[in-house]
Coordinates of C-alpha atoms in Angstrom, one line a residue:
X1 CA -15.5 1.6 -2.0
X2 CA -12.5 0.4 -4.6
X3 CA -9.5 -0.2 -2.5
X4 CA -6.4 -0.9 -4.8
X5 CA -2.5 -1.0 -4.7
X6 CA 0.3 -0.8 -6.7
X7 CA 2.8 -3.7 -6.6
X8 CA 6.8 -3.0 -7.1
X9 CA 6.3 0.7 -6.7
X10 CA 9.9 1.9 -5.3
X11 CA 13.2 2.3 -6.0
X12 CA 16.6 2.5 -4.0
X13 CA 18.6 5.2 -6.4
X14 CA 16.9 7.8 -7.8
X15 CA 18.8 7.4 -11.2
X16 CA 17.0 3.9 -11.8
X17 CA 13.2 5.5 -12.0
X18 CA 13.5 6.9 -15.8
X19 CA 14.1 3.0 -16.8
X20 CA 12.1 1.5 -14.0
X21 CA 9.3 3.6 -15.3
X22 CA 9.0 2.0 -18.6
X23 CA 7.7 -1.1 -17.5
X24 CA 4.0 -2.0 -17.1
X25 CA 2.4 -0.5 -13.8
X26 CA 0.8 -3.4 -11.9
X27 CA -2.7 -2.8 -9.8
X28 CA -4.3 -5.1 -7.6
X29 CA -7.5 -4.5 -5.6
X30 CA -8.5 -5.5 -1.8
X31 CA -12.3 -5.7 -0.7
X32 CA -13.2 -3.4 1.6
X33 CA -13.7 -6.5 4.4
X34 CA -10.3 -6.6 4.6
X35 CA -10.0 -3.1 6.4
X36 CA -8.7 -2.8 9.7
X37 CA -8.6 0.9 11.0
X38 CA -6.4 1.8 14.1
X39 CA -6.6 -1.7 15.6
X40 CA -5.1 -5.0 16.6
X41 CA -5.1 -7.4 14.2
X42 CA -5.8 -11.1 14.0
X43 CA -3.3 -13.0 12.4
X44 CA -4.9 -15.3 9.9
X45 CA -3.5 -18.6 11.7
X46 CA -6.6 -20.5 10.0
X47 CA -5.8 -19.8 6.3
X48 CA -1.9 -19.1 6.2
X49 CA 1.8 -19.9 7.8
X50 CA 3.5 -17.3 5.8
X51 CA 2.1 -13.5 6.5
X52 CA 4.2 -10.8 4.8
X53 CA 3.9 -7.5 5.4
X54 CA 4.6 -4.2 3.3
X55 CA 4.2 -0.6 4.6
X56 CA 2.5 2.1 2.1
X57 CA 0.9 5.7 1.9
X58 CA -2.6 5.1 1.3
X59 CA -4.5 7.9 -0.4
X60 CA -8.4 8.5 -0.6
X61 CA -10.3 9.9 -3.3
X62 CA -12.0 13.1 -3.1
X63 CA -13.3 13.4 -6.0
X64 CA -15.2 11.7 -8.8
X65 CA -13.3 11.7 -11.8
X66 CA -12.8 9.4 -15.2
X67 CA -10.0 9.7 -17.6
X68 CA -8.1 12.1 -15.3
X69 CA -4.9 13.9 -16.9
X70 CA -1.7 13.6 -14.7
X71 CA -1.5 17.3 -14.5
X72 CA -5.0 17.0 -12.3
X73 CA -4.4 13.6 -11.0
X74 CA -2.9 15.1 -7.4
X75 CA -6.4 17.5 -7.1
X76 CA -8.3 14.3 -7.0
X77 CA -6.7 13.4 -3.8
X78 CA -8.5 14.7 0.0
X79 CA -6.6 12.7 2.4
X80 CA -3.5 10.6 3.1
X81 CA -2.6 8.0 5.8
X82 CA -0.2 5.3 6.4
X83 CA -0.8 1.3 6.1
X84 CA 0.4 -2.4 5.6
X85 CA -0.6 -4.6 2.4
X86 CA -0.3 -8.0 4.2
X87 CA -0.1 -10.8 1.8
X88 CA -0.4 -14.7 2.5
X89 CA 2.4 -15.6 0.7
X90 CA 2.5 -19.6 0.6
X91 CA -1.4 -18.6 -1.3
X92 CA -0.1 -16.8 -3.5
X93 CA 2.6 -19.4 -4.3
X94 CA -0.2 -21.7 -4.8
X95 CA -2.1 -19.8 -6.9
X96 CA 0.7 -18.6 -9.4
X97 CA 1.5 -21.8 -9.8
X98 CA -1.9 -22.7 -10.5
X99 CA -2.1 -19.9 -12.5
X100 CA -5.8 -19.3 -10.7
X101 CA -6.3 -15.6 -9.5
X102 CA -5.0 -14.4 -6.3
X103 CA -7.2 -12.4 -4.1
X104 CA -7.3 -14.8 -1.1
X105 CA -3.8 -13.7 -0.4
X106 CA -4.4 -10.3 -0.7
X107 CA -7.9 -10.2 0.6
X108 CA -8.7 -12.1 3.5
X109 CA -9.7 -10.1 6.9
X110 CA -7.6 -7.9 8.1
X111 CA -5.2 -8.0 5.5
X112 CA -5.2 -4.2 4.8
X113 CA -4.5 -2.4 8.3
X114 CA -4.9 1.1 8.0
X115 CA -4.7 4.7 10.2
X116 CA -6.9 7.7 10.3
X117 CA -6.7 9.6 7.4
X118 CA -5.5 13.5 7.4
X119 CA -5.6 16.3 5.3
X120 CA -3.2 16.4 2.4
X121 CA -2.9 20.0 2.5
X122 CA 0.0 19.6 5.3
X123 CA 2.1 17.1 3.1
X124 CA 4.5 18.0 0.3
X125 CA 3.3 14.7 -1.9
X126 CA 6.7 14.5 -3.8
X127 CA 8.3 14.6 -0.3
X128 CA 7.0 12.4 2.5
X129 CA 8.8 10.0 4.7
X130 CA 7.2 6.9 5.9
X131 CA 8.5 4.3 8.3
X132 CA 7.6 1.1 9.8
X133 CA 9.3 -0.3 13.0
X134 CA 8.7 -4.0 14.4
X135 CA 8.8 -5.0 18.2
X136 CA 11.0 -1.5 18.1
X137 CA 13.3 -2.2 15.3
X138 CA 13.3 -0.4 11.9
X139 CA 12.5 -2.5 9.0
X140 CA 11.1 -0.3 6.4
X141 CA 11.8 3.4 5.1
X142 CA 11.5 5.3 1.9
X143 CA 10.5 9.1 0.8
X144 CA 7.7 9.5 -2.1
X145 CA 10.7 10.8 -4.2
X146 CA 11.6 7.2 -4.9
X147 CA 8.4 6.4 -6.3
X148 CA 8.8 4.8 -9.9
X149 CA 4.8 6.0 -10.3
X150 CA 4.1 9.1 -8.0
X151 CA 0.3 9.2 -7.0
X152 CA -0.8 11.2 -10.5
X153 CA 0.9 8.5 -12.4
X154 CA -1.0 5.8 -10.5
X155 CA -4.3 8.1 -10.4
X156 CA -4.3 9.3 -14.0
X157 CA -3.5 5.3 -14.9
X158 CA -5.9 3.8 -12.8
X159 CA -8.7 6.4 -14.0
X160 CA -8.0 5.1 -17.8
X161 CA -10.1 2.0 -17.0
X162 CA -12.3 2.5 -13.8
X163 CA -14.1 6.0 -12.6
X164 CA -12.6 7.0 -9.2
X165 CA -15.0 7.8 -6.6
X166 CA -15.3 9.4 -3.4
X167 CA -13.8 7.5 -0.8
X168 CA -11.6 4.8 -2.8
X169 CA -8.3 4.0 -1.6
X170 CA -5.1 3.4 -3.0
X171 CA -2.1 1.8 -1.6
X172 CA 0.8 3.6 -3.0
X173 CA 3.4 0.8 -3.1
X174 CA 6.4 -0.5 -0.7
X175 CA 10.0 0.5 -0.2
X176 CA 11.9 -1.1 -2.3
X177 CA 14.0 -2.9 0.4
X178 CA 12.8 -4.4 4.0
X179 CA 9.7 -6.4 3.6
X180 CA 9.2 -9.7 5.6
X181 CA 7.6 -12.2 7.5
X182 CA 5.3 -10.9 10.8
X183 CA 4.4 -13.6 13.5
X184 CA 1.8 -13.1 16.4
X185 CA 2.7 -10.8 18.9
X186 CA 4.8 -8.9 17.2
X187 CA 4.1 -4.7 17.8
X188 CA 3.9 -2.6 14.3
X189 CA 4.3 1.3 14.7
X190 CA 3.9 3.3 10.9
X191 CA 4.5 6.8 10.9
X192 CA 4.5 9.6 8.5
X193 CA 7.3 12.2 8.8
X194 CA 7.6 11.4 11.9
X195 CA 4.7 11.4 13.6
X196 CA 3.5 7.5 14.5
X197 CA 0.0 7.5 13.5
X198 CA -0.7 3.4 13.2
X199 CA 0.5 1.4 16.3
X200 CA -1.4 -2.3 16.9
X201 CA -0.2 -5.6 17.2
X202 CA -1.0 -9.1 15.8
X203 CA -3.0 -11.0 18.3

């Protein structure tokens, strides 16, 4: 299993996405050890002080498929669910400083919390809310319209240089406003339109 994201992926005005869209798409990738479906969630006290999290629509691959046009790109998609990209943030200072690559702070254990998936044939992908709340309060919120790269830009892209299989995952990218630190203890509730379908806390 590929699990990959999409970094700086949203927008706050809709006007800003014909020159946002210009710029080079950046992908990252998580190992699939760092999955943490529909549980609590360790908070990485060992290896970091500074845990951020970002909510995203995660999508999985249905399909095997290699140089896929964007017209197709949305077929290649079977399910959707909601999930946080956590990031060790004083890492990746270190590292970009260092120049040395990064995927300690993006994928230590538990550092991709995840729901159950469900059927994309009950979402309207170019309209989809997503929230996250913390301890209660909002902190995140967006709609797929603000996407810079909707999900066939970032298939179709992705597909140029790796074959999509079965079962991959993509993170789909963060609101553009509201991500922050998390601290042990604290409750995270992600829903999609509505419906709360990732609740655990950091223990």
């Amino acid at each position: 299993m590929k699990i990959l994201g999409i970094g700086s992926n949203y927008v706050t005005d809709l006007k800003d996405i014909p020159e946002k869209k210009k710029g080079k798409k950046f992908i990252f990738s998580k190992p699939e050890s760092s999955l943490a479906v529909n549980c609590d969630v360790e908070y990485p006290s060992k290896i970091t002080n500074e845990l951020i999290y970002e909510v995203e629509l995660v999508v999985k691959v249905g399909k095997e498929g290699k140089n896929i046009t964007k017209e197709n790109a949305n077929s290649y998609i079977s399910e959707i669910a909601i999930g946080i990209d956590y990031t060790a943030k004083d890492i990746l200072t270190k590292a970009r400083e260092t120049k040395h690559p990064w995927e300690f702070a993006k994928g230590f254990d538990g550092a991709a919390p995840i729901s159950t998936f469900k059927s994309i044939e009950n979402y309207d992908l170019g309209n989809i809310d997503f929230d996250l709340k913390i301890n209660g309060e909002e902190k995140q919120k967006s709609n797929t319209a603000y996407m810079i790269n909707d999900f066939a830009d970032i298939i179709s892209f992705i597909s140029e240089y790796m074959t999509l299989q079965p079962g991959d995952l993509i993170f789909t990218g963060t609101p553009a406003l509201g991500k922050g630190e998390i601290f042990k203890g604290d409750q995270l509730q992600c829903s999609i339109n509505g419906e709360l379908l990732l609740d655990f806390k950091m223990i």
